[in-house]
Amino acid sequence: MDISARIEAAIGNAIAEGQGGVAPPKLASALDYAVTPGGARIRPTLCLHVALACGDDKPALSDAAAISIELIHCASLVHDDMPCFDDADIRRGKPALHKAYGEPLALLTGDSLITAGFEVLARVGDADPKRALELIRIVGIRTGMPYGICAGQGWESEEQIDLSAYHKAKTGALFIAATQMGAVAAGQEAAPWEELGDRIGEAFQVADDLKDALLSEEDMGKPAGQDEANARPSAVAELGVQGAIDRLNEIMSGAIDSIPACPGRDGLVQMVRKTAERLVPAKAIEAAE
């Protein structure tokens, strides 16, 4: 089974668990709406690539790690789109979940997906309790406070924003989780994989800033120009368009250099290079010229 098929099968199973029993029908439907279509599934794909590079000796753990991250990422999108945050009408080319189901169900959907992200790890704990506990610890750190996506969203409510801490928490946290959890699921130490996840996360934030500034809502499948409209900190505002592009290239070069020694390092290098090439669409580069 290829990586994409592994991811979709595991997500389908996780959502089915939440829709079982006597689940409220509307909330059950909203769970599926929140995770499909799935976009690029960048974070779980990165997680599984790292696990494969490290041997992937316990695939059930690797799959659970990857899906845990994706479920929590989807939860963050649901919450980010709500009126109390970005007040976005569109996500992935369709109405944002709070537009389709209402704000109460959007809040509960996000909460349910976060809970499911931890539950999928607990369900495979018997495969290797020590690794499973470490996976739960990592995803907890990268979801909550002070280093997780909750902290990242919280920075937007501060008068003075630490841009580095903001980006590392808001975008980098789940990329760090992806690289570290992929390694841990395959029996490796987490610490050497933090830099790779941190750099890829920073690169995605810079790329997202560029796309937000240069592309249209039609191109992105979600509202454009949100950073400027909401006075949010961004690489484009700080560095300008060309400066942000230069910074993106610098970050990805460092990401490749940071990949730890592992049996599948060469394949992982190729994966990171391809990711770098896809980060900013040609339309954005053309708009910058």
mmCIF file of C-alpha atoms in Angstrom:
data_model
loop_
_atom_site.group_PDB
_atom_site.id
_atom_site.type_symbol
_atom_site.label_atom_id
_atom_site.label_comp_id
_atom_site.label_asym_id
_atom_site.label_seq_id
_atom_site.Cartn_x
_atom_site.Cartn_y
_atom_site.Cartn_z
ATOM 1 C CA MET A 1 0.000 0.000 0.000
ATOM 2 C CA ASP A 2 1.460 3.383 -0.978
ATOM 3 C CA ILE A 3 1.694 6.297 1.442
ATOM 4 C CA SER A 4 -1.388 8.116 0.165
ATOM 5 C CA ALA A 5 -3.516 4.974 0.438
ATOM 6 C CA ARG A 6 -2.203 4.298 3.954
ATOM 7 C CA ILE A 7 -3.135 7.794 5.043
ATOM 8 C CA GLU A 8 -6.629 7.789 3.572
ATOM 9 C CA ALA A 9 -7.425 4.326 4.928
ATOM 10 C CA ALA A 10 -6.262 5.265 8.423
ATOM 11 C CA ILE A 11 -8.186 8.559 8.394
ATOM 12 C CA GLY A 12 -11.303 6.759 7.209
ATOM 13 C CA ASN A 13 -11.013 4.294 10.076
ATOM 14 C CA ALA A 14 -10.500 7.063 12.633
ATOM 15 C CA ILE A 15 -13.518 9.031 11.430
ATOM 16 C CA ALA A 16 -15.654 5.876 11.355
ATOM 17 C CA GLU A 17 -14.844 5.325 15.032
ATOM 18 C CA GLY A 18 -16.190 8.789 15.804
ATOM 19 C CA GLN A 19 -19.331 8.158 13.762
ATOM 20 C CA GLY A 20 -20.169 4.850 15.408
ATOM 21 C CA GLY A 21 -22.616 3.943 18.128
ATOM 22 C CA VAL A 22 -25.268 6.560 18.812
ATOM 23 C CA ALA A 23 -23.254 9.525 17.527
ATOM 24 C CA PRO A 24 -25.272 12.724 16.838
ATOM 25 C CA PRO A 25 -25.854 12.558 13.070
ATOM 26 C CA LYS A 26 -24.977 16.175 12.257
ATOM 27 C CA LEU A 27 -21.765 16.126 14.248
ATOM 28 C CA ALA A 28 -20.873 12.746 12.753
ATOM 29 C CA SER A 29 -21.354 14.206 9.271
ATOM 30 C CA ALA A 30 -19.298 17.269 10.177
ATOM 31 C CA LEU A 31 -16.326 15.072 11.130
ATOM 32 C CA ASP A 32 -16.163 13.714 7.611
ATOM 33 C CA TYR A 33 -16.687 17.188 6.111
ATOM 34 C CA ALA A 34 -13.722 18.520 8.099
ATOM 35 C CA VAL A 35 -11.198 16.003 6.775
ATOM 36 C CA THR A 36 -12.345 15.710 3.128
ATOM 37 C CA PRO A 37 -11.149 16.652 0.631
ATOM 38 C CA GLY A 38 -7.818 16.218 2.300
ATOM 39 C CA GLY A 39 -5.581 18.695 0.546
ATOM 40 C CA ALA A 40 -1.996 17.573 0.158
ATOM 41 C CA ARG A 41 -1.807 15.685 3.491
ATOM 42 C CA ILE A 42 1.697 17.146 3.834
ATOM 43 C CA ARG A 43 2.166 16.471 7.551
ATOM 44 C CA PRO A 44 1.159 12.782 7.610
ATOM 45 C CA THR A 45 3.093 12.194 4.390
ATOM 46 C CA LEU A 46 6.224 13.680 5.950
ATOM 47 C CA CYS A 47 5.682 11.579 9.074
ATOM 48 C CA LEU A 48 5.439 8.347 7.082
ATOM 49 C CA HIS A 49 8.445 9.238 4.915
ATOM 50 C CA VAL A 50 10.525 9.698 8.064
ATOM 51 C CA ALA A 51 9.228 6.426 9.516
ATOM 52 C CA LEU A 52 10.089 4.598 6.285
ATOM 53 C CA ALA A 53 13.551 6.177 6.221
ATOM 54 C CA CYS A 54 14.081 4.876 9.767
ATOM 55 C CA GLY A 55 12.883 1.330 9.006
ATOM 56 C CA ASP A 56 9.103 1.481 9.698
ATOM 57 C CA ASP A 57 9.248 -1.737 11.739
ATOM 58 C CA LYS A 58 5.837 -1.114 13.350
ATOM 59 C CA PRO A 59 3.544 0.271 10.609
ATOM 60 C CA ALA A 60 0.500 0.434 12.897
ATOM 61 C CA LEU A 61 2.354 2.914 15.110
ATOM 62 C CA SER A 62 3.550 4.922 12.111
ATOM 63 C CA ASP A 63 0.044 5.124 10.659
ATOM 64 C CA ALA A 64 -1.410 6.201 13.998
ATOM 65 C CA ALA A 65 1.281 8.862 14.405
ATOM 66 C CA ALA A 66 0.622 10.259 10.945
ATOM 67 C CA ILE A 67 -3.156 10.308 11.376
ATOM 68 C CA SER A 68 -2.962 11.837 14.831
ATOM 69 C CA ILE A 69 -1.145 14.827 13.358
ATOM 70 C CA GLU A 70 -3.561 15.170 10.439
ATOM 71 C CA LEU A 71 -6.669 15.007 12.612
ATOM 72 C CA ILE A 72 -5.310 17.740 14.867
ATOM 73 C CA HIS A 73 -4.283 19.805 11.851
ATOM 74 C CA CYS A 74 -7.822 19.534 10.421
ATOM 75 C CA ALA A 75 -9.209 20.557 13.805
ATOM 76 C CA SER A 76 -7.030 23.653 13.777
ATOM 77 C CA LEU A 77 -8.373 24.629 10.339
ATOM 78 C CA VAL A 78 -11.959 24.313 11.539
ATOM 79 C CA HIS A 79 -11.255 26.524 14.546
ATOM 80 C CA ASP A 80 -9.096 29.013 12.600
ATOM 81 C CA ASP A 81 -11.914 29.662 10.128
ATOM 82 C CA MET A 82 -14.451 30.576 12.805
ATOM 83 C CA PRO A 83 -15.608 34.201 13.248
ATOM 84 C CA CYS A 84 -13.660 34.583 16.502
ATOM 85 C CA PHE A 85 -10.421 34.027 14.575
ATOM 86 C CA ASP A 86 -10.089 34.435 10.782
ATOM 87 C CA ASP A 87 -13.828 34.567 9.968
ATOM 88 C CA ALA A 88 -13.158 32.723 6.690
ATOM 89 C CA ASP A 89 -16.000 31.618 4.442
ATOM 90 C CA ILE A 90 -14.057 29.141 2.273
ATOM 91 C CA ARG A 91 -11.700 26.254 3.036
ATOM 92 C CA ARG A 92 -10.287 23.859 0.453
ATOM 93 C CA GLY A 93 -12.643 25.217 -2.160
ATOM 94 C CA LYS A 94 -15.887 24.670 -0.239
ATOM 95 C CA PRO A 95 -17.760 26.514 2.534
ATOM 96 C CA ALA A 96 -15.877 26.583 5.821
ATOM 97 C CA LEU A 97 -17.338 24.137 8.301
ATOM 98 C CA HIS A 98 -18.999 26.795 10.452
ATOM 99 C CA LYS A 99 -20.730 28.095 7.304
ATOM 100 C CA ALA A 100 -21.979 24.629 6.392
ATOM 101 C CA TYR A 101 -22.913 23.383 9.873
ATOM 102 C CA GLY A 102 -23.027 26.428 12.155
ATOM 103 C CA GLU A 103 -20.634 27.661 14.812
ATOM 104 C CA PRO A 104 -21.642 25.282 17.657
ATOM 105 C CA LEU A 105 -21.013 22.194 15.530
ATOM 106 C CA ALA A 106 -17.796 23.681 14.160
ATOM 107 C CA LEU A 107 -16.462 24.144 17.682
ATOM 108 C CA LEU A 108 -17.473 20.610 18.647
ATOM 109 C CA THR A 109 -16.023 19.156 15.435
ATOM 110 C CA GLY A 110 -12.643 20.719 16.142
ATOM 111 C CA ASP A 111 -12.736 19.478 19.732
ATOM 112 C CA SER A 112 -13.706 15.978 18.585
ATOM 113 C CA LEU A 113 -10.899 15.807 16.042
ATOM 114 C CA ILE A 114 -8.299 16.841 18.617
ATOM 115 C CA THR A 115 -9.566 14.151 20.975
ATOM 116 C CA ALA A 116 -9.507 11.608 18.135
ATOM 117 C CA GLY A 117 -5.886 12.543 17.459
ATOM 118 C CA PHE A 118 -4.914 11.239 20.884
ATOM 119 C CA GLU A 119 -7.304 8.296 20.788
ATOM 120 C CA VAL A 120 -5.784 6.806 17.628
ATOM 121 C CA LEU A 121 -2.421 6.647 19.394
ATOM 122 C CA ALA A 122 -3.903 5.066 22.518
ATOM 123 C CA ARG A 123 -5.587 2.360 20.434
ATOM 124 C CA VAL A 124 -2.255 1.080 19.075
ATOM 125 C CA GLY A 125 -0.381 1.377 22.369
ATOM 126 C CA ASP A 126 -0.103 -2.386 22.798
ATOM 127 C CA ALA A 127 2.165 -2.567 19.735
ATOM 128 C CA ASP A 128 4.906 -0.833 21.744
ATOM 129 C CA PRO A 129 3.785 0.966 24.931
ATOM 130 C CA LYS A 130 7.038 2.914 25.342
ATOM 131 C CA ARG A 131 6.932 4.315 21.809
ATOM 132 C CA ALA A 132 3.206 5.023 22.056
ATOM 133 C CA LEU A 133 3.643 7.040 25.243
ATOM 134 C CA GLU A 134 6.391 9.078 23.619
ATOM 135 C CA LEU A 135 4.158 9.723 20.600
ATOM 136 C CA ILE A 136 1.366 10.951 22.870
ATOM 137 C CA ARG A 137 3.836 13.194 24.717
ATOM 138 C CA ILE A 138 5.099 14.759 21.488
ATOM 139 C CA VAL A 139 1.672 15.422 19.999
ATOM 140 C CA GLY A 140 0.567 16.943 23.304
ATOM 141 C CA ILE A 141 3.524 19.341 23.346
ATOM 142 C CA ARG A 142 2.940 20.372 19.737
ATOM 143 C CA THR A 143 -0.808 20.867 20.195
ATOM 144 C CA GLY A 144 -1.070 22.812 23.439
ATOM 145 C CA MET A 145 0.916 25.379 25.419
ATOM 146 C CA PRO A 146 3.532 26.807 25.324
ATOM 147 C CA TYR A 147 4.981 25.273 22.141
ATOM 148 C CA GLY A 148 1.967 23.987 20.222
ATOM 149 C CA ILE A 149 -0.589 25.274 17.755
ATOM 150 C CA CYS A 150 -2.758 26.667 20.572
ATOM 151 C CA ALA A 151 0.145 28.909 21.548
ATOM 152 C CA GLY A 152 0.575 29.881 17.904
ATOM 153 C CA GLN A 153 -3.019 31.028 17.676
ATOM 154 C CA GLY A 154 -2.670 32.760 21.022
ATOM 155 C CA TRP A 155 0.148 34.984 19.765
ATOM 156 C CA GLU A 156 -2.355 36.689 17.456
ATOM 157 C CA SER A 157 -4.073 38.166 20.522
ATOM 158 C CA GLU A 158 -0.890 39.824 21.816
ATOM 159 C CA GLU A 159 0.000 43.458 21.219
ATOM 160 C CA GLN A 160 3.689 42.574 20.845
ATOM 161 C CA ILE A 161 4.317 39.437 18.794
ATOM 162 C CA ASP A 162 7.472 37.338 18.919
ATOM 163 C CA LEU A 163 7.493 36.474 15.197
ATOM 164 C CA SER A 164 9.859 33.518 15.573
ATOM 165 C CA ALA A 165 7.851 31.972 18.421
ATOM 166 C CA TYR A 166 4.607 32.702 16.567
ATOM 167 C CA HIS A 167 5.683 30.936 13.384
ATOM 168 C CA LYS A 168 7.300 28.014 15.214
ATOM 169 C CA ALA A 169 4.132 27.368 17.213
ATOM 170 C CA LYS A 170 1.428 28.191 14.668
ATOM 171 C CA THR A 171 2.911 26.403 11.662
ATOM 172 C CA GLY A 172 6.093 24.670 12.746
ATOM 173 C CA ALA A 173 4.679 22.730 15.680
ATOM 174 C CA LEU A 174 2.904 20.017 13.691
ATOM 175 C CA PHE A 175 5.800 19.701 11.251
ATOM 176 C CA ILE A 176 8.129 19.099 14.188
ATOM 177 C CA ALA A 177 5.600 16.576 15.451
ATOM 178 C CA ALA A 178 5.578 14.904 12.024
ATOM 179 C CA THR A 179 9.337 14.373 11.819
ATOM 180 C CA GLN A 180 9.776 13.444 15.474
ATOM 181 C CA MET A 181 6.783 11.102 15.597
ATOM 182 C CA GLY A 182 7.798 9.372 12.387
ATOM 183 C CA ALA A 183 11.204 8.664 13.897
ATOM 184 C CA VAL A 184 9.827 7.568 17.276
ATOM 185 C CA ALA A 185 7.254 5.270 15.668
ATOM 186 C CA ALA A 186 10.163 3.497 13.966
ATOM 187 C CA GLY A 187 12.201 3.226 17.161
ATOM 188 C CA GLN A 188 14.484 6.257 16.826
ATOM 189 C CA GLU A 189 15.115 9.167 19.195
ATOM 190 C CA ALA A 190 12.988 12.270 18.674
ATOM 191 C CA ALA A 191 15.512 15.037 19.383
ATOM 192 C CA PRO A 192 17.688 14.764 16.227
ATOM 193 C CA TRP A 193 14.586 15.234 14.050
ATOM 194 C CA GLU A 194 13.386 18.522 15.522
ATOM 195 C CA GLU A 195 15.442 20.777 13.246
ATOM 196 C CA LEU A 196 14.113 19.167 10.066
ATOM 197 C CA GLY A 197 10.506 19.641 11.167
ATOM 198 C CA ASP A 198 11.194 23.164 12.384
ATOM 199 C CA ARG A 199 12.756 24.191 9.075
ATOM 200 C CA ILE A 200 10.044 22.645 6.939
ATOM 201 C CA GLY A 201 7.420 24.300 9.128
ATOM 202 C CA GLU A 202 9.086 27.689 8.739
ATOM 203 C CA ALA A 203 9.304 27.156 4.989
ATOM 204 C CA PHE A 204 5.585 26.386 4.801
ATOM 205 C CA GLN A 205 4.786 29.517 6.778
ATOM 206 C CA VAL A 206 6.869 31.692 4.454
ATOM 207 C CA ALA A 207 5.296 29.991 1.430
ATOM 208 C CA ASP A 208 1.823 30.527 2.880
ATOM 209 C CA ASP A 209 2.622 34.200 3.459
ATOM 210 C CA LEU A 210 3.713 34.517 -0.168
ATOM 211 C CA LYS A 211 0.602 32.804 -1.495
ATOM 212 C CA ASP A 212 -1.652 34.895 0.723
ATOM 213 C CA ALA A 213 -0.056 38.063 -0.640
ATOM 214 C CA LEU A 214 0.219 37.067 -4.305
ATOM 215 C CA LEU A 215 -2.531 34.607 -5.219
ATOM 216 C CA SER A 216 -6.306 34.913 -5.537
ATOM 217 C CA GLU A 217 -9.023 33.150 -3.559
ATOM 218 C CA GLU A 218 -9.724 31.027 -6.639
ATOM 219 C CA ASP A 219 -6.094 29.904 -6.819
ATOM 220 C CA MET A 220 -5.891 29.103 -3.114
ATOM 221 C CA GLY A 221 -9.328 27.623 -2.399
ATOM 222 C CA LYS A 222 -9.576 29.929 0.621
ATOM 223 C CA PRO A 223 -9.630 33.702 1.220
ATOM 224 C CA ALA A 224 -6.534 35.589 0.056
ATOM 225 C CA GLY A 225 -5.003 38.755 1.475
ATOM 226 C CA GLN A 226 -5.851 37.751 5.040
ATOM 227 C CA ASP A 227 -2.494 38.681 6.560
ATOM 228 C CA GLU A 228 -2.802 42.299 5.472
ATOM 229 C CA ALA A 229 -6.534 42.475 6.218
ATOM 230 C CA ASN A 230 -6.059 41.159 9.758
ATOM 231 C CA ALA A 231 -2.736 42.953 10.380
ATOM 232 C CA ARG A 232 -1.036 39.634 11.006
ATOM 233 C CA PRO A 233 2.748 39.305 11.048
ATOM 234 C CA SER A 234 4.148 37.744 7.865
ATOM 235 C CA ALA A 235 7.407 37.130 6.057
ATOM 236 C CA VAL A 236 6.208 39.308 3.166
ATOM 237 C CA ALA A 237 5.468 42.231 5.471
ATOM 238 C CA GLU A 238 8.847 41.830 7.165
ATOM 239 C CA LEU A 239 11.094 40.973 4.196
ATOM 240 C CA GLY A 240 9.197 41.951 1.055
ATOM 241 C CA VAL A 241 8.255 39.475 -1.659
ATOM 242 C CA GLN A 242 11.741 38.804 -3.035
ATOM 243 C CA GLY A 243 13.209 38.676 0.444
ATOM 244 C CA ALA A 244 10.618 36.086 1.428
ATOM 245 C CA ILE A 245 11.423 33.975 -1.647
ATOM 246 C CA ASP A 246 15.136 34.134 -0.838
ATOM 247 C CA ARG A 247 14.414 33.178 2.769
ATOM 248 C CA LEU A 248 12.325 30.216 1.623
ATOM 249 C CA ASN A 249 15.169 28.864 -0.514
ATOM 250 C CA GLU A 250 17.613 29.316 2.364
ATOM 251 C CA ILE A 251 15.354 27.458 4.794
ATOM 252 C CA MET A 252 14.854 24.453 2.509
ATOM 253 C CA SER A 253 18.574 24.172 1.850
ATOM 254 C CA GLY A 254 19.123 24.032 5.598
ATOM 255 C CA ALA A 255 16.342 21.480 5.967
ATOM 256 C CA ILE A 256 18.115 19.048 3.655
ATOM 257 C CA ASP A 257 21.390 19.517 5.505
ATOM 258 C CA SER A 258 19.678 18.818 8.837
ATOM 259 C CA ILE A 259 18.340 15.343 7.956
ATOM 260 C CA PRO A 260 19.875 12.906 10.462
ATOM 261 C CA ALA A 261 21.711 9.780 9.401
ATOM 262 C CA CYS A 262 19.263 6.927 8.799
ATOM 263 C CA PRO A 263 18.943 3.957 6.420
ATOM 264 C CA GLY A 264 16.663 5.832 4.007
ATOM 265 C CA ARG A 265 18.295 9.254 4.157
ATOM 266 C CA ASP A 266 18.825 9.551 0.380
ATOM 267 C CA GLY A 267 15.147 8.949 -0.345
ATOM 268 C CA LEU A 268 14.139 11.443 2.328
ATOM 269 C CA VAL A 269 16.436 14.061 0.803
ATOM 270 C CA GLN A 270 14.673 13.606 -2.538
ATOM 271 C CA MET A 271 11.278 13.929 -0.873
ATOM 272 C CA VAL A 272 12.269 17.208 0.829
ATOM 273 C CA ARG A 273 13.645 18.566 -2.452
ATOM 274 C CA LYS A 274 10.397 17.802 -4.256
ATOM 275 C CA THR A 275 8.454 19.420 -1.423
ATOM 276 C CA ALA A 276 10.546 22.569 -1.811
ATOM 277 C CA GLU A 277 9.773 22.713 -5.525
ATOM 278 C CA ARG A 278 6.023 22.532 -4.849
ATOM 279 C CA LEU A 279 5.869 25.051 -2.031
ATOM 280 C CA VAL A 280 5.216 28.197 -4.051
ATOM 281 C CA PRO A 281 3.171 27.793 -7.250
ATOM 282 C CA ALA A 282 4.536 29.274 -10.474
ATOM 283 C CA LYS A 283 1.663 31.790 -10.430
ATOM 284 C CA ALA A 284 3.030 33.271 -7.230
ATOM 285 C CA ILE A 285 6.552 33.569 -8.620
ATOM 286 C CA GLU A 286 5.189 35.165 -11.791
ATOM 287 C CA ALA A 287 3.161 37.637 -9.738
ATOM 288 C CA ALA A 288 6.315 38.608 -7.855
ATOM 289 C CA GLU A 289 8.272 39.378 -11.042
#
